[in-house]
Amino acid sequence: MELSDLAGLGIPVDEKKAEQLDRLADIILDWNTKINVTAIREKEEFVDKNVIDSLLLGRLPEFKTAERVLDMGTGGGFPGLPLAVVYPDKQFVLADAVAKKLRVVADTAEKLGLSNVSVVHGRAEDLGRDRSFRGSFPLVTSRAVANMSTLCEYCLPFVSEGGYFAAFKTEEQAEEIESAARALKLLKGSVARRESCGIEGSGHIFVVVKKLGPSPEKYPRKSGIPSKEPL
Ligand code: SAH
């Protein structure tokens, strides 16, 4: 798959945006020679596995209607940065526990002239208790951060009532997704559906969770507990 194929999936990548995404790849790969932000070092693979994969979220109706999106555990900016390039009218908050990765994200956003990106340093367990973030995002997303149960505890507290959490997962993770049923119930979420990412045979899926009501105050638990003792 190439950047130019995305328009066929309803993801509005024109020539100008494709150029910006290509620059995004160059900037991050350059950073990667100094700081380890991604395991992928080769450009074509980087565009495919990081840039294009991130943009597939743009197909979801829950993404289309959300004006503000939180990317929890963004690392080097995925999926948040490519989405911010393609959707300049939406606001993106990119959070991570590791400050040096966020410096790469902020530098890249600045070089690309993106005014719709803000970075937040902290752990999901702490940020999720912060009143300025809790319950305030119509859409939260996360890619390659934790198992589904842990991820629900990280992400659902941030979702506004009636909003959604969309996790990047693969078909092989079916069992892990099933075993998050208890976590979902406790955190007041419900799996709305699983959707193919749009590329046939890739095995990538989105698990879309709807927030039914406020998550109880005791969640997220203390830092480190959600991953050590998943609900
Ligand atoms: N989403 C990116 C990065 C995945 S690596 C991508 O798909 O490329 C996982 C990232 O999650 C790391 O950068 C790590 O610092 C972050 N992370 C893991 N646990 C976290 C937590 N509890 N709170 C915030 N960030 C976390």
CSV table of N, CA, C and O in Angstrom, one decimal, residues 13 22 27 35-36 75 86 95 123 126 128 134 151 167 180 184 229-230:
chain,number,residue,atom,x,y,z
A,13,VAL,N,-5.8,12.1,1.6
A,13,VAL,CA,-4.4,12.5,1.4
A,13,VAL,C,-4.2,12.9,0.0
A,13,VAL,O,-4.2,12.2,-1.0
A,22,ASP,N,5.7,12.4,3.9
A,22,ASP,CA,7.0,11.9,3.5
A,22,ASP,C,8.1,12.6,4.3
A,22,ASP,O,9.0,12.0,4.8
A,27,ILE,N,12.0,13.2,9.0
A,27,ILE,CA,12.4,13.9,10.3
A,27,ILE,C,12.5,12.8,11.4
A,27,ILE,O,13.5,12.8,12.1
A,35,ILE,N,18.2,9.0,18.8
A,35,ILE,CA,17.4,8.5,19.9
A,35,ILE,C,16.5,7.3,19.4
A,35,ILE,O,16.0,7.4,18.3
A,36,ASN,N,16.4,6.3,20.1
A,36,ASN,CA,15.6,5.1,19.6
A,36,ASN,C,14.1,5.4,19.8
A,36,ASN,O,13.5,5.2,20.8
A,75,GLY,N,4.5,7.4,21.8
A,75,GLY,CA,5.9,7.0,21.5
A,75,GLY,C,6.4,8.1,20.6
A,75,GLY,O,6.5,9.3,20.9
A,86,VAL,N,-3.1,15.0,8.3
A,86,VAL,CA,-4.2,14.8,7.4
A,86,VAL,C,-5.5,15.5,7.8
A,86,VAL,O,-6.3,15.8,7.0
A,95,ALA,N,0.1,11.8,24.3
A,95,ALA,CA,0.6,11.6,25.6
A,95,ALA,C,1.6,10.4,25.7
A,95,ALA,O,1.4,9.4,25.0
A,123,ARG,N,2.2,9.5,32.9
A,123,ARG,CA,1.7,8.1,32.7
A,123,ARG,C,0.1,8.2,32.7
A,123,ARG,O,-0.5,9.0,33.4
A,126,ASP,N,-1.7,8.5,36.0
A,126,ASP,CA,-1.7,9.8,36.7
A,126,ASP,C,-2.5,10.8,35.9
A,126,ASP,O,-3.3,11.5,36.5
A,128,GLY,N,-4.9,10.3,34.0
A,128,GLY,CA,-6.4,9.9,34.0
A,128,GLY,C,-7.1,10.4,35.2
A,128,GLY,O,-8.3,10.4,35.3
A,134,ARG,N,-9.6,14.0,32.4
A,134,ARG,CA,-10.6,12.9,32.7
A,134,ARG,C,-12.0,13.2,32.1
A,134,ARG,O,-12.5,14.3,32.2
A,151,LEU,N,-5.1,-1.7,28.8
A,151,LEU,CA,-5.4,-0.5,27.9
A,151,LEU,C,-6.7,0.2,28.2
A,151,LEU,O,-6.8,1.4,28.2
A,167,ALA,N,-9.0,1.0,19.9
A,167,ALA,CA,-7.7,0.4,20.1
A,167,ALA,C,-7.2,-0.3,18.8
A,167,ALA,O,-7.9,-0.9,18.1
A,180,ALA,N,-10.7,-9.0,28.2
A,180,ALA,CA,-10.9,-7.7,28.8
A,180,ALA,C,-12.4,-7.4,29.2
A,180,ALA,O,-12.7,-6.3,29.6
A,184,LEU,N,-13.8,-4.0,31.0
A,184,LEU,CA,-14.7,-3.1,30.3
A,184,LEU,C,-15.9,-2.8,31.2
A,184,LEU,O,-16.4,-1.7,31.3
A,229,GLU,N,-1.4,-6.1,37.4
A,229,GLU,CA,-2.6,-6.9,37.8
A,229,GLU,C,-3.7,-6.4,37.0
A,229,GLU,O,-4.6,-5.7,37.4
A,230,PRO,N,-3.8,-6.8,35.7
A,230,PRO,CA,-4.9,-6.4,34.8
A,230,PRO,C,-6.3,-6.8,35.4
A,230,PRO,O,-6.4,-7.9,36.1
